[in-house]
Coordinates of C-alpha atoms in Angstrom, one line a residue:
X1 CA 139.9 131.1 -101.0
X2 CA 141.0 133.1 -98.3
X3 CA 143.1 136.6 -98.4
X4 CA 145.5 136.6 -95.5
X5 CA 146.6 139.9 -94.6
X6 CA 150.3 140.8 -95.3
X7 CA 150.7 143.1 -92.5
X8 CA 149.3 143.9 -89.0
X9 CA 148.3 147.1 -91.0
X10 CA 145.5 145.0 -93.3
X11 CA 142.4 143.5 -92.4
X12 CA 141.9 146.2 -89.1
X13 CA 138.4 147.1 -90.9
X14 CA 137.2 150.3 -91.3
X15 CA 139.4 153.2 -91.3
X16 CA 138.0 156.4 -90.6
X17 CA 138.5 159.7 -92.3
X18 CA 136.9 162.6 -90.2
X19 CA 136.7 166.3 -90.4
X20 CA 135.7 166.8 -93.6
X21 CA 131.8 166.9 -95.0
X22 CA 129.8 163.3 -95.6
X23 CA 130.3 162.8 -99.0
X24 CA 127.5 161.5 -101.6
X25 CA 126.4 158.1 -101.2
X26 CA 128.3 155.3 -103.4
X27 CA 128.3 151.6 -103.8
X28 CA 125.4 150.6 -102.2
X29 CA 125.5 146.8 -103.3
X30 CA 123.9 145.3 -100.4
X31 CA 120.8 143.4 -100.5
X32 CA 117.7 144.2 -99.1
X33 CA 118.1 141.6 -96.4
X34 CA 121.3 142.3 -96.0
X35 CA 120.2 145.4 -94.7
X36 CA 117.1 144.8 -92.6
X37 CA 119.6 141.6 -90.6
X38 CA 122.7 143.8 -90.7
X39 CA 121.5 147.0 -89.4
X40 CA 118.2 146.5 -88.0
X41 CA 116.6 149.0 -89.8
X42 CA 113.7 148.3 -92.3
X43 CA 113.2 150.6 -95.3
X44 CA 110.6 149.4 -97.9
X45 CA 112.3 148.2 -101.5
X46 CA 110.5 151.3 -103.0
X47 CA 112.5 153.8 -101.0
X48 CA 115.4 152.0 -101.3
X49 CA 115.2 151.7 -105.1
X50 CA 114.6 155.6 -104.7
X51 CA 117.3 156.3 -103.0
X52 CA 119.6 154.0 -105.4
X53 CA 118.4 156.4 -108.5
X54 CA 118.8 159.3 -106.7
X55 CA 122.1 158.7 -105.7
X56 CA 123.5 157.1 -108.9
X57 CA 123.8 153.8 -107.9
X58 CA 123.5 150.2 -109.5
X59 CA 123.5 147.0 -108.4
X60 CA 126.3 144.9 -109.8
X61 CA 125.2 141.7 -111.0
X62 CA 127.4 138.6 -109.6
X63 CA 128.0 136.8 -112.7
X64 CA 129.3 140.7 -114.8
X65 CA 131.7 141.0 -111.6
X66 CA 132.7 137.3 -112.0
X67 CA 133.6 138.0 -115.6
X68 CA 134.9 141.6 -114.9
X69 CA 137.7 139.7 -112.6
X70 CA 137.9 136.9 -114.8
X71 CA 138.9 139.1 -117.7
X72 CA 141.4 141.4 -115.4
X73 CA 143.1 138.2 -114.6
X74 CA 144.1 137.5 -118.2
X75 CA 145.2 140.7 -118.7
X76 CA 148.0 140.8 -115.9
X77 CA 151.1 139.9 -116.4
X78 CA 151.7 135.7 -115.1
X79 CA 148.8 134.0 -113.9
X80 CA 150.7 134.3 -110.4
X81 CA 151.1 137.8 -110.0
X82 CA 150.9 139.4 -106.0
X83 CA 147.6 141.2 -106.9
X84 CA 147.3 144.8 -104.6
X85 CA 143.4 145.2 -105.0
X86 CA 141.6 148.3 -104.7
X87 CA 137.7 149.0 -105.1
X88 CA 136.8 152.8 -104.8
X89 CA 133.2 152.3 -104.8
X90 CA 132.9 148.7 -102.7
X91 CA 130.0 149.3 -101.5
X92 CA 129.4 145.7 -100.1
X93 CA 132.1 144.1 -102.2
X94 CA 130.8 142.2 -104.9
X95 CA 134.3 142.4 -106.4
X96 CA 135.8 141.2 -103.4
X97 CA 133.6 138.1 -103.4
X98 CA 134.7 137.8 -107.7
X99 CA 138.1 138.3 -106.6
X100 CA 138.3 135.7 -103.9
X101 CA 136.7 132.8 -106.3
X102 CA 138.9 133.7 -109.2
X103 CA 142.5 133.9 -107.5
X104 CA 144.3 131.5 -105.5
X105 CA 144.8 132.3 -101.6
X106 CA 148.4 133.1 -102.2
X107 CA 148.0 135.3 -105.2
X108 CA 146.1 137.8 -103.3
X109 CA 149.2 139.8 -101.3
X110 CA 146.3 143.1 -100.0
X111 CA 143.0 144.7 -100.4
X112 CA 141.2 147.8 -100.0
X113 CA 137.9 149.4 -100.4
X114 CA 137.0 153.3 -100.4
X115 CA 133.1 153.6 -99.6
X116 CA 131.8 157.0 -99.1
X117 CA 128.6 156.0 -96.6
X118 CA 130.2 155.2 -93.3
X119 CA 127.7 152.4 -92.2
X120 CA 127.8 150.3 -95.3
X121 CA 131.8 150.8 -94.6
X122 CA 130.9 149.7 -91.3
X123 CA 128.9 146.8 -92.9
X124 CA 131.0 145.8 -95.4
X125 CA 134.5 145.7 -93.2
X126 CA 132.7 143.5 -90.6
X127 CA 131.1 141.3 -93.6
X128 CA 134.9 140.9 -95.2
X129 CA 137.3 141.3 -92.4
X130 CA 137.9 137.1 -92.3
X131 CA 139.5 137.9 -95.4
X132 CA 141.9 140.9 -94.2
X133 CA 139.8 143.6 -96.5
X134 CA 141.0 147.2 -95.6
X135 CA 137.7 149.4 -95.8
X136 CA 138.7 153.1 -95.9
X137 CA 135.0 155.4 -95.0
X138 CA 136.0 158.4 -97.3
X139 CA 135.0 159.9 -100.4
X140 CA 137.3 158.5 -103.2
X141 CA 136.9 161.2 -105.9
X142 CA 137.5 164.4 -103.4
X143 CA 140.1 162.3 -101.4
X144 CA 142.4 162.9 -104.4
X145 CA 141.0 165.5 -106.9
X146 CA 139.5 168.1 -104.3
X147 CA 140.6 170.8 -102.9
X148 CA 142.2 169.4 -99.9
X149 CA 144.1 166.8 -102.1
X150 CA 145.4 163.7 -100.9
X151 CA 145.5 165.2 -96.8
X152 CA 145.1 162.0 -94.2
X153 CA 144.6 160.0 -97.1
X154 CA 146.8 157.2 -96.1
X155 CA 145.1 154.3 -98.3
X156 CA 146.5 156.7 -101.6
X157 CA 150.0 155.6 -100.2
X158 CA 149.3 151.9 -100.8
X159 CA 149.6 152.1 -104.9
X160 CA 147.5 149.2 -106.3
X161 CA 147.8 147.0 -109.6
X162 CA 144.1 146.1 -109.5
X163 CA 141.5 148.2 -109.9
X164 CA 138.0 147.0 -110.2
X165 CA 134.5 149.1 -110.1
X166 CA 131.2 149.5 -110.5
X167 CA 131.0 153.8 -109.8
X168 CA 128.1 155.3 -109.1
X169 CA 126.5 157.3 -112.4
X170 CA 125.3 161.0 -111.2
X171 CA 124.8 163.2 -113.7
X172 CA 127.2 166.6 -113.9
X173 CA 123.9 168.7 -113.5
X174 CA 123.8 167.1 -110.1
X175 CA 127.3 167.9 -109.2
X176 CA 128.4 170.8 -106.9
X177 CA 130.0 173.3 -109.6
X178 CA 132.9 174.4 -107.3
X179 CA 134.4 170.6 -106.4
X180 CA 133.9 169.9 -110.4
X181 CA 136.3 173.2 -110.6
X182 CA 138.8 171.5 -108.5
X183 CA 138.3 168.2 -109.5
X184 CA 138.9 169.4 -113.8
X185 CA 141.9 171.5 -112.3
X186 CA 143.5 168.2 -110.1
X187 CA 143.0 166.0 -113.5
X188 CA 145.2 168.3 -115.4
X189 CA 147.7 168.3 -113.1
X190 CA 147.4 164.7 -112.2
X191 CA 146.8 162.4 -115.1
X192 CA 147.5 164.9 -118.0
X193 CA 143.5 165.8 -119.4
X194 CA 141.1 167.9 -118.1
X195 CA 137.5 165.9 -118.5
X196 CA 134.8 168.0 -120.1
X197 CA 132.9 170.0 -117.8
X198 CA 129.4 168.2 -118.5
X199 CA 131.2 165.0 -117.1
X200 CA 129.0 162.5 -115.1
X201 CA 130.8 161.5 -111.6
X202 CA 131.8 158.0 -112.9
X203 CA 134.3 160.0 -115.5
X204 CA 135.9 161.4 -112.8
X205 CA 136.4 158.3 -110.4
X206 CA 138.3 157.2 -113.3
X207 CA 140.8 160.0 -113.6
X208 CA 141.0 159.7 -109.9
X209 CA 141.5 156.0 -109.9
X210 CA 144.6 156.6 -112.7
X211 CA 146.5 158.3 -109.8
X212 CA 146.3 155.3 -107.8
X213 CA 147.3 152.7 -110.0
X214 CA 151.2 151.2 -109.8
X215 CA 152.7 151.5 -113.3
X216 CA 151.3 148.5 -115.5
X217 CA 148.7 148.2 -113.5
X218 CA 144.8 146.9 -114.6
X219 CA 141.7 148.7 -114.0
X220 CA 138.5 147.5 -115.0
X221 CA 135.2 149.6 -115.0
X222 CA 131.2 148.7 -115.0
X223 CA 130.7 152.0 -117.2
X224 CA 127.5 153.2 -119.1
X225 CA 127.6 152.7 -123.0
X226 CA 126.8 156.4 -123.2
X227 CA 130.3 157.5 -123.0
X228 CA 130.7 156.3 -126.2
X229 CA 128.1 159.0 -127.4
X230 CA 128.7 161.8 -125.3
X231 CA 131.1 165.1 -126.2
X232 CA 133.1 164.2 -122.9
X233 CA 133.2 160.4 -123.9

């Protein structure tokens, strides 16, 4: 299957977002060869599995993202539905590959990833660009809940009725205290509940995600079972 873009607008790439500090890492689904072919440089699996932990981040399994988008598709409205897809943690788009092989070419109308490290954006809009995949190089989560709010974030504009994401898992000890400040305050305002202070960064790529979303729309997450457990869950 093949997403053809709607507009001239979809399927440039990589948008850039500048001026404002490099975020923390997300989404990085790429394999390890991936890596070495697509960017010529050569880090040994231990320091990339390192880096992964240190950073939050977990592969997605093909075959969980299959049934993720498998299971978002019976939840729309008609099996035809214009899907308007949005991942805010791409990373190399494992849900873009799910969504391709679950959907029919013309039920895919646009796409857009958010991925916070600007050469797996790099990576990932030259690895999906065939398929007209908008990749935006910004950090989701302060994009819309920081302090700065939604400023040249002109992805938010594009509302989507598909959301699905794997986010990465940091802990709230290993957040900065001040953007947790703004990000709690943003939630009230924005989606109506202030998350719990000891929060882990997925909970608030949620509450973030919420304000994207078209009315009715369907968001899927990969989430720990420990929100089930936790006072913020």
């Amino acid at each position: 299957s093949m997403v053809m873009p709607s507009s001239p607008e979809v399927g440039k790439g990589i948008v850039h977002n500048h001026g404002r500090t490099p975020p923390m890492a997300q989404g990085e689904l790429w394999s390890f060869f991936d890596l070495i072919r697509d960017s010529g440089v050569l880090k040994p699996r231990e320091a990339v599995n390192r880096d992964h932990r240190r950073n939050g981040l977990y592969i997605t399994p093909p075959e969980i993202a299959s049934d993720m988008v498998a299971c978002a598709h019976a939840l729309l409205p008609s099996q035809s539905y214009p899907i308007d897809f949005g991942d805010p943690a791409v990373g190399s788009g494992i849900f873009v590959a799910a969504l391709v092989g679950e959907f029919n070419r013309g039920d895919i109308r646009s796409a857009i990833g958010v991925e916070a490290d600007e050469r797996r954006s790099a990576l990932t809009a030259e690895r999906w660009r065939h398929i007209g995949l908008e990749v935006n190089s910004d950090d989701f989560v302060e994009r819309i809940l920081g302090d700065a709010g939604d400023v040249n974030g002109a992805w938010l504009a594009q509302k989507r009725n598909l959301v699905i994401a794997n986010p990465p898992y940091v802990r709230s000890q290993g957040l900065d205290a001040a953007r947790v400040s703004h990000w709690r305050s943003a939630s009230g305002g924005k989606v109506g509940l202030v998350p719990d202070a000891r929060s882990d960064l997925y909970v608030y790529f949620i509450f973030a995600a919420h304000t994207w979303l078209e009315a009715g729309g369907v968001a899927m997450w990969l989430l720990p079972t420990e929100f089930m457990f936790t006072r913020y869950g």
